Amino acid sequence: MEILRVEAPLVCTRRVAGLQHISLRVLRDVNGKRQVAVDPVGARTGNWVFTINGSAARYAADDFNVLTDLTIGGLIDQWVNVGDPS
Amino acid sequence: MEILRVEAPLVCTRRVAGLQHISLRVLRDVNGKRQVAVDPVGARTGNWVFTINGSAARYAADDFNVLTDLTIGGLIDQWVNVGDPS
Amino acid sequence: MEILRVEAPLVCTRRVAGLQHISLRVLRDVNGKRQVAVDPVGARTGNWVFTINGSAARYAADDFNVLTDLTIGGLIDQWVNVGDPS
Amino acid sequence: MEILRVEAPLVCTRRVAGLQHISLRVLRDVNGKRQVAVDPVGARTGNWVFTINGSAARYAADDFNVLTDLTIGGLIDQWVNVGDPS
Amino acid sequence: MEILRVEAPLVCTRRVAGLQHISLRVLRDVNGKRQVAVDPVGARTGNWVFTINGSAARYAADDFNVLTDLTIGGLIDQWVNVGDPS
């Protein structure tokens, strides 16, 4: 599972059927590389999160019919205690 | 899910059976690295899209018999609002 | 399977349902890149471990309902004999 | 799916049972990184191809019992028209 | 599938249940990056091998209960004929 930071919501009207009405977020890693994830936990811009990839990402999205390969698994609480990785 | 830009259609006559009659696109990431994806949403050259990999890519292609590992999941509308990543 | 070193436990209160009450660790590779893994073997900070990714990570976590993509597979005993890779 | 070029056949007598009597190719990407793939389409040295990874690679090899993670999905016809990526 | 060279056996007493009594090897790629693989073919230190990842790695280990994500698929015979990649 990777550690990423929420940059922004993703505005995307035209989508495949398996991602309609799903909340998507643009995340960035410490090197600035962007990825897109499904967000079942309600993360906000600036939050550090960890993400789940592969088939587990679909279960983590609460519904295996959600066609994601990356889902936010949780909000990191204590990151400030060990230093900001950015 | 990754953020990529459509570069061109892929012309490819001789293919495995599981990809006959499927529309393929060459995509590039912000560093110029190319990948090939199935396109169920009708993306055009120059569009920014996000892609779905792994087994979810096959469901996203509308038919699990499509033997892809990468499928376009949607067209990004609002990318211009947060700056062009290229 | 990758070789990583345990850096710290991950403090993370708000999580998806499939990772409640699971012990998570922040690991780093020899280049300093961080990942998060489920720990079924009781690794401590500073231990070198190897990790299992993909669907096997869920079985390695003792329960396929654990929604992980990375699980510690074992503690490396003899690493000091071949030199510290850091 | 990735874009790779066929470098050579792979000569490999001692193999796991799931890859006996299968035609293997060494492929290289534009940066020179080598990978090994199963070839169901009859690619030749110098051909540009695209490859399928993950579980779809096994279906693309015509037989799910073929234990591959990478299979050639097709020969690229028109690459010369958009410039050689090497 | 990747091309890697066997560096050493991995000594690792405390492991998850799905990897007990399995022969593990530390492998390195041409850039020196290490990975750990299950070895069903009897590779020795210094051998060049190719590896299978993902769910196929578990079948290649002869038993789907082996919780690996990387398994040696075969010993490369003829590598000396095309030059040593190291």
XYZ file of C-alpha atoms in Angstrom:
430
model
C 0.000 0.000 0.000
C 1.316 3.425 -0.896
C 1.375 6.731 0.965
C -0.099 9.590 -1.066
C -1.532 13.069 -0.507
C -4.887 14.294 -1.769
C -4.463 17.094 -4.311
C -7.966 17.679 -5.668
C -11.235 16.041 -6.614
C -11.295 14.762 -10.208
C -13.958 16.291 -12.421
C -14.829 13.745 -15.043
C -18.293 13.607 -16.622
C -17.834 10.916 -19.250
C -16.912 7.635 -17.572
C -17.278 3.902 -17.967
C -20.414 2.419 -16.401
C -18.509 0.890 -13.470
C -17.442 4.294 -12.122
C -20.637 6.353 -12.375
C -21.514 8.369 -9.235
C -18.215 7.446 -7.546
C -16.111 10.030 -5.777
C -12.647 10.212 -7.383
C -9.573 12.008 -6.049
C -6.292 13.035 -7.642
C -3.445 12.002 -5.319
C 0.282 12.726 -5.500
C 3.235 10.864 -4.100
C 6.324 12.484 -2.555
C 7.879 12.839 -6.008
C 4.810 14.588 -7.404
C 3.530 11.648 -9.496
C -0.253 11.768 -9.787
C -2.705 8.891 -9.503
C -6.501 8.711 -9.336
C -8.279 6.798 -6.553
C -11.773 6.021 -5.355
C -12.421 7.607 -1.953
C -14.716 5.720 0.445
C -13.394 7.465 3.587
C -14.065 11.135 2.839
C -10.505 12.425 2.447
C -9.927 16.153 1.946
C -7.373 18.094 -0.049
C -4.064 18.017 1.813
C -4.755 14.797 3.738
C -2.120 12.071 3.704
C -3.715 8.710 3.002
C -2.644 5.184 2.197
C -4.024 3.416 -0.853
C -4.901 -0.174 -1.759
C -4.317 -1.418 -5.307
C -5.292 -4.470 -7.349
C -8.437 -6.527 -6.836
C -8.541 -5.561 -3.125
C -9.215 -1.972 -4.273
C -12.589 -3.054 -5.576
C -13.634 -4.690 -2.306
C -12.341 -1.640 -0.413
C -14.660 0.544 -2.517
C -17.566 -1.270 -0.783
C -18.767 -2.850 -3.992
C -16.840 -5.207 -6.270
C -18.683 -3.698 -9.255
C -16.724 -0.463 -8.819
C -14.080 -0.737 -11.541
C -11.127 0.787 -9.745
C -7.522 -0.335 -9.354
C -6.789 2.135 -6.505
C -8.861 2.961 -3.413
C -8.053 5.081 -0.380
C -7.721 2.688 2.592
C -7.437 5.193 5.419
C -6.437 8.646 6.599
C -3.031 8.852 8.273
C -3.366 10.528 11.696
C 0.089 10.790 13.041
C 2.216 11.584 10.062
C 3.178 14.954 11.555
C 4.878 13.056 14.398
C 7.420 11.447 12.123
C 7.944 14.413 9.816
C 6.265 15.430 6.604
C 7.581 13.200 3.789
C 7.134 15.821 1.099
C -5.578 4.730 -11.862
C -3.193 6.779 -13.956
C -3.562 10.061 -15.825
C -2.499 9.810 -19.463
C -2.984 11.686 -22.730
C -4.159 10.155 -25.996
C -1.453 10.327 -28.667
C -2.840 8.279 -31.558
C -4.891 5.253 -32.519
C -2.847 2.044 -32.729
C -2.843 0.340 -36.112
C -2.335 -3.329 -35.532
C -3.734 -5.947 -37.909
C -2.353 -9.157 -36.450
C -3.649 -9.624 -32.914
C -4.592 -12.310 -30.430
C -8.201 -13.477 -30.637
C -9.229 -11.643 -27.460
C -8.514 -8.220 -28.975
C -10.069 -8.484 -32.455
C -12.258 -5.536 -33.482
C -11.329 -3.544 -30.367
C -10.381 0.110 -30.545
C -6.846 0.614 -29.187
C -5.133 3.910 -28.333
C -1.516 4.858 -27.701
C -1.363 6.992 -24.551
C 1.540 8.905 -23.003
C 2.185 9.972 -19.444
C 3.699 13.299 -18.393
C 7.198 11.868 -18.857
C 6.440 10.678 -22.388
C 6.212 6.958 -21.564
C 3.792 5.206 -23.927
C 1.164 2.613 -23.092
C -1.630 0.997 -25.104
C -5.228 0.949 -23.822
C -8.658 -0.197 -24.876
C -10.989 2.779 -25.370
C -14.675 2.265 -24.535
C -15.415 6.000 -24.072
C -14.467 7.443 -27.453
C -11.383 9.482 -26.509
C -9.702 11.638 -29.134
C -6.085 12.566 -29.742
C -5.041 15.165 -27.179
C -7.632 14.218 -24.553
C -6.468 13.670 -20.986
C -7.959 10.469 -19.604
C -7.577 8.232 -16.585
C -6.942 4.533 -17.023
C -7.860 1.378 -15.113
C -5.397 -1.510 -14.956
C -5.473 -5.153 -13.859
C -8.526 -7.393 -13.974
C -10.846 -4.366 -13.600
C -9.622 -3.242 -17.045
C -11.381 -6.194 -18.606
C -14.720 -5.450 -16.943
C -14.304 -1.769 -17.887
C -13.962 -2.834 -21.543
C -17.610 -4.017 -21.311
C -16.694 -7.648 -21.808
C -14.427 -9.781 -19.631
C -13.323 -11.659 -22.771
C -11.432 -8.572 -23.943
C -7.832 -9.430 -23.065
C -6.600 -6.050 -21.943
C -4.633 -4.934 -18.890
C -5.411 -1.210 -19.437
C -8.704 0.481 -20.286
C -9.649 4.156 -20.455
C -12.001 4.837 -17.520
C -13.062 8.380 -18.339
C -12.287 11.696 -19.975
C -10.990 14.391 -17.624
C -13.096 17.571 -17.989
C -11.510 20.078 -15.754
C -7.838 19.476 -16.078
C -7.311 22.939 -17.564
C -8.494 24.398 -14.260
C -5.607 22.986 -12.289
C -2.944 23.448 -14.944
C -1.716 21.208 -17.716
C 0.561 18.542 -16.201
C 2.660 18.102 -19.294
C 8.740 -10.368 -3.233
C 10.589 -7.275 -2.091
C 13.114 -6.654 0.682
C 12.124 -3.753 2.956
C 12.933 -2.428 6.423
C 10.387 -1.594 9.112
C 10.392 2.127 9.906
C 7.421 2.629 12.228
C 3.904 1.506 13.030
C 1.247 3.413 11.071
C -1.238 5.342 13.186
C -4.453 5.514 11.244
C -7.832 5.736 12.987
C -10.181 6.204 10.046
C -9.958 3.179 7.732
C -12.034 1.117 5.351
C -13.947 -1.766 6.950
C -11.582 -4.412 5.587
C -8.605 -3.071 7.567
C -10.098 -2.455 11.030
C -8.027 -3.804 13.956
C -5.140 -4.794 11.662
C -1.562 -4.025 12.546
C -0.006 -1.821 9.829
C 3.685 -0.955 9.383
C 5.477 1.707 7.364
C 8.357 0.053 5.483
C 11.157 1.573 3.413
C 13.227 0.143 0.613
C 16.952 0.750 0.113
C 16.190 3.955 -1.788
C 13.991 5.304 1.015
C 10.648 4.755 -0.749
C 7.895 4.093 1.785
C 5.130 1.490 1.589
C 2.508 0.292 4.067
C 2.067 -3.417 4.859
C -0.001 -5.675 7.062
C 2.201 -7.431 9.631
C 1.188 -10.976 10.653
C 4.680 -11.939 11.916
C 5.339 -9.338 14.613
C 8.132 -7.338 12.961
C 9.820 -4.542 14.914
C 11.266 -1.215 13.874
C 14.605 -1.798 12.188
C 13.877 -5.395 11.085
C 14.548 -6.347 7.487
C 11.598 -8.275 6.070
C 10.374 -9.546 2.722
C 6.899 -8.677 1.521
C 4.240 -10.404 -0.594
C 2.063 -8.343 -2.938
C -1.097 -8.911 -4.967
C -3.866 -11.349 -4.052
C -1.381 -13.580 -2.175
C -0.982 -10.699 0.317
C -4.544 -11.232 1.451
C -4.081 -14.954 2.094
C -0.777 -14.200 3.870
C -2.674 -11.875 6.233
C -4.467 -15.015 7.511
C -7.835 -13.868 6.240
C -8.816 -13.109 2.648
C -11.177 -10.412 3.972
C -8.191 -8.277 4.957
C -8.046 -5.721 2.137
C -4.311 -5.403 1.727
C -2.045 -5.456 -1.329
C 1.152 -5.913 0.745
C 1.855 -8.253 3.665
C 5.078 -9.049 5.490
C 5.999 -12.641 4.599
C 8.913 -13.188 6.975
C 11.762 -11.707 8.982
C 15.173 -11.979 7.356
C 17.644 -13.636 9.767
C 20.932 -13.601 8.044
C 21.034 -10.344 6.243
C 23.984 -9.158 8.311
C 26.010 -12.018 6.782
C 25.761 -10.631 3.273
C 26.076 -6.964 4.201
C 23.464 -4.346 5.020
C 21.813 -3.231 1.749
C 21.037 0.277 2.994
C -0.318 -2.710 -22.386
C 3.273 -1.867 -23.215
C 5.099 -1.290 -26.490
C 8.220 -3.437 -26.835
C 10.532 -4.700 -29.555
C 11.524 -8.324 -30.111
C 15.239 -8.852 -29.518
C 15.710 -12.618 -29.686
C 14.159 -15.970 -28.918
C 14.904 -17.182 -25.349
C 16.752 -20.481 -25.135
C 15.794 -22.114 -21.892
C 15.747 -25.901 -21.483
C 14.940 -26.261 -17.796
C 11.542 -24.733 -17.082
C 8.536 -25.104 -14.815
C 5.873 -27.491 -16.062
C 3.481 -24.685 -17.050
C 5.856 -23.312 -19.699
C 7.038 -26.465 -21.501
C 6.944 -26.299 -25.329
C 6.002 -22.615 -25.299
C 7.694 -20.116 -27.566
C 9.389 -17.393 -25.471
C 10.832 -14.101 -26.701
C 13.173 -11.552 -25.141
C 11.713 -8.081 -25.651
C 13.173 -4.641 -24.936
C 11.496 -1.331 -24.245
C 12.684 2.035 -25.540
C 15.073 2.354 -22.587
C 16.624 -1.058 -23.248
C 14.986 -2.864 -20.329
C 14.451 -6.543 -21.152
C 11.395 -8.673 -20.448
C 10.388 -12.196 -21.473
C 7.007 -12.888 -23.095
C 5.029 -15.760 -24.545
C 4.478 -15.291 -28.279
C 1.218 -16.608 -29.771
C 1.339 -14.352 -32.869
C 4.648 -15.340 -34.451
C 6.667 -12.168 -33.919
C 10.152 -11.909 -35.410
C 13.306 -10.212 -34.222
C 12.986 -6.479 -34.794
C 9.165 -6.374 -34.735
C 7.460 -3.821 -32.533
C 4.678 -5.460 -30.544
C 2.345 -4.618 -27.681
C 2.151 -6.889 -24.655
C -0.573 -7.908 -22.209
C 0.305 -8.507 -18.549
C -1.397 -10.005 -15.495
C -4.019 -12.738 -15.617
C -5.111 -11.646 -19.123
C -1.667 -12.752 -20.341
C -2.596 -16.337 -19.606
C -5.836 -16.196 -21.586
C -3.991 -14.449 -24.426
C -1.568 -17.390 -24.557
C -4.566 -19.489 -25.706
C -4.494 -21.660 -22.595
C -4.921 -20.527 -18.997
C -2.514 -23.304 -17.939
C 0.362 -21.405 -19.546
C 2.049 -19.786 -16.554
C 3.011 -16.454 -18.031
C 2.620 -12.891 -16.770
C 3.394 -11.334 -20.188
C 2.088 -12.281 -23.645
C 2.461 -10.566 -27.000
C -0.959 -9.200 -27.956
C -0.267 -8.051 -31.492
C 2.217 -6.816 -34.073
C 2.238 -3.063 -34.614
C 1.811 -2.267 -38.335
C 2.081 1.413 -38.609
C 4.695 2.406 -36.127
C 6.967 3.660 -38.896
C 4.325 6.246 -39.746
C 4.597 8.013 -36.423
C 8.351 7.651 -36.001
C 10.497 4.965 -34.474
C 10.428 5.342 -30.674
C 13.861 3.847 -30.109
C 8.523 -12.046 -17.056
C 11.787 -10.558 -15.862
C 15.402 -11.618 -16.286
C 17.271 -11.814 -12.972
C 20.399 -13.407 -11.541
C 20.539 -15.566 -8.418
C 22.594 -13.892 -5.680
C 22.080 -16.090 -2.621
C 19.615 -18.262 -0.753
C 17.465 -16.310 1.716
C 17.759 -17.363 5.347
C 14.506 -16.599 7.030
C 13.242 -18.639 10.002
C 10.109 -16.747 10.960
C 7.649 -16.787 8.052
C 3.945 -16.778 7.318
C 2.335 -20.223 7.190
C 2.049 -20.207 3.376
C 5.828 -20.131 2.890
C 7.076 -22.736 5.390
C 9.616 -25.236 4.001
C 9.864 -23.376 0.684
C 13.193 -22.644 -0.924
C 13.644 -18.877 -1.353
C 16.312 -17.076 -3.385
C 17.523 -13.479 -3.454
C 17.743 -12.339 -7.078
C 19.140 -9.146 -8.604
C 18.341 -7.392 -11.843
C 20.903 -5.722 -14.109
C 20.657 -2.526 -12.037
C 21.314 -4.385 -8.778
C 17.738 -4.215 -7.444
C 16.992 -7.229 -5.240
C 13.863 -9.353 -5.179
C 12.961 -12.612 -3.431
C 11.528 -15.569 -5.374
C 10.398 -19.133 -4.808
C 12.645 -21.575 -6.660
C 11.040 -24.766 -8.015
C 13.784 -25.412 -10.620
C 16.919 -25.678 -8.470
C 18.750 -22.529 -9.535
C 22.242 -21.862 -8.175
C 24.065 -18.687 -7.259
C 25.160 -16.933 -10.431
C 22.493 -18.475 -12.703
C 20.476 -16.190 -14.924
C 16.778 -17.044 -14.656
C 13.451 -15.616 -15.741
C 10.699 -15.050 -13.198
C 6.900 -15.186 -13.223
C 4.913 -12.727 -11.114
C 1.299 -12.331 -9.979
C -1.137 -15.188 -9.487
C 0.731 -17.339 -12.063
C 3.671 -17.363 -9.615
C 1.615 -19.437 -7.222
C 0.733 -22.058 -9.833
C 4.378 -22.110 -10.979
C 5.414 -22.960 -7.413
C 3.566 -26.283 -7.910
C 0.985 -25.502 -5.264
C -1.456 -22.586 -5.230
C -1.182 -22.533 -1.419
C 2.375 -21.211 -1.691
C 1.939 -17.506 -0.975
C 4.427 -16.063 -3.402
C 4.211 -13.211 -5.915
C 7.439 -14.237 -7.719
C 8.620 -17.673 -8.856
C 11.568 -18.716 -10.971
C 10.172 -20.007 -14.285
C 13.335 -21.384 -15.859
C 17.105 -21.291 -16.162
C 18.431 -19.380 -19.158
C 20.830 -21.595 -21.160
C 22.136 -19.481 -23.913
C 22.558 -16.075 -22.397
C 26.307 -16.183 -23.057
C 25.520 -16.276 -26.785
C 23.913 -12.847 -26.789
C 26.241 -11.234 -24.251
C 26.061 -10.941 -20.483
C 23.532 -8.218 -19.585
C 25.213 -7.276 -16.289
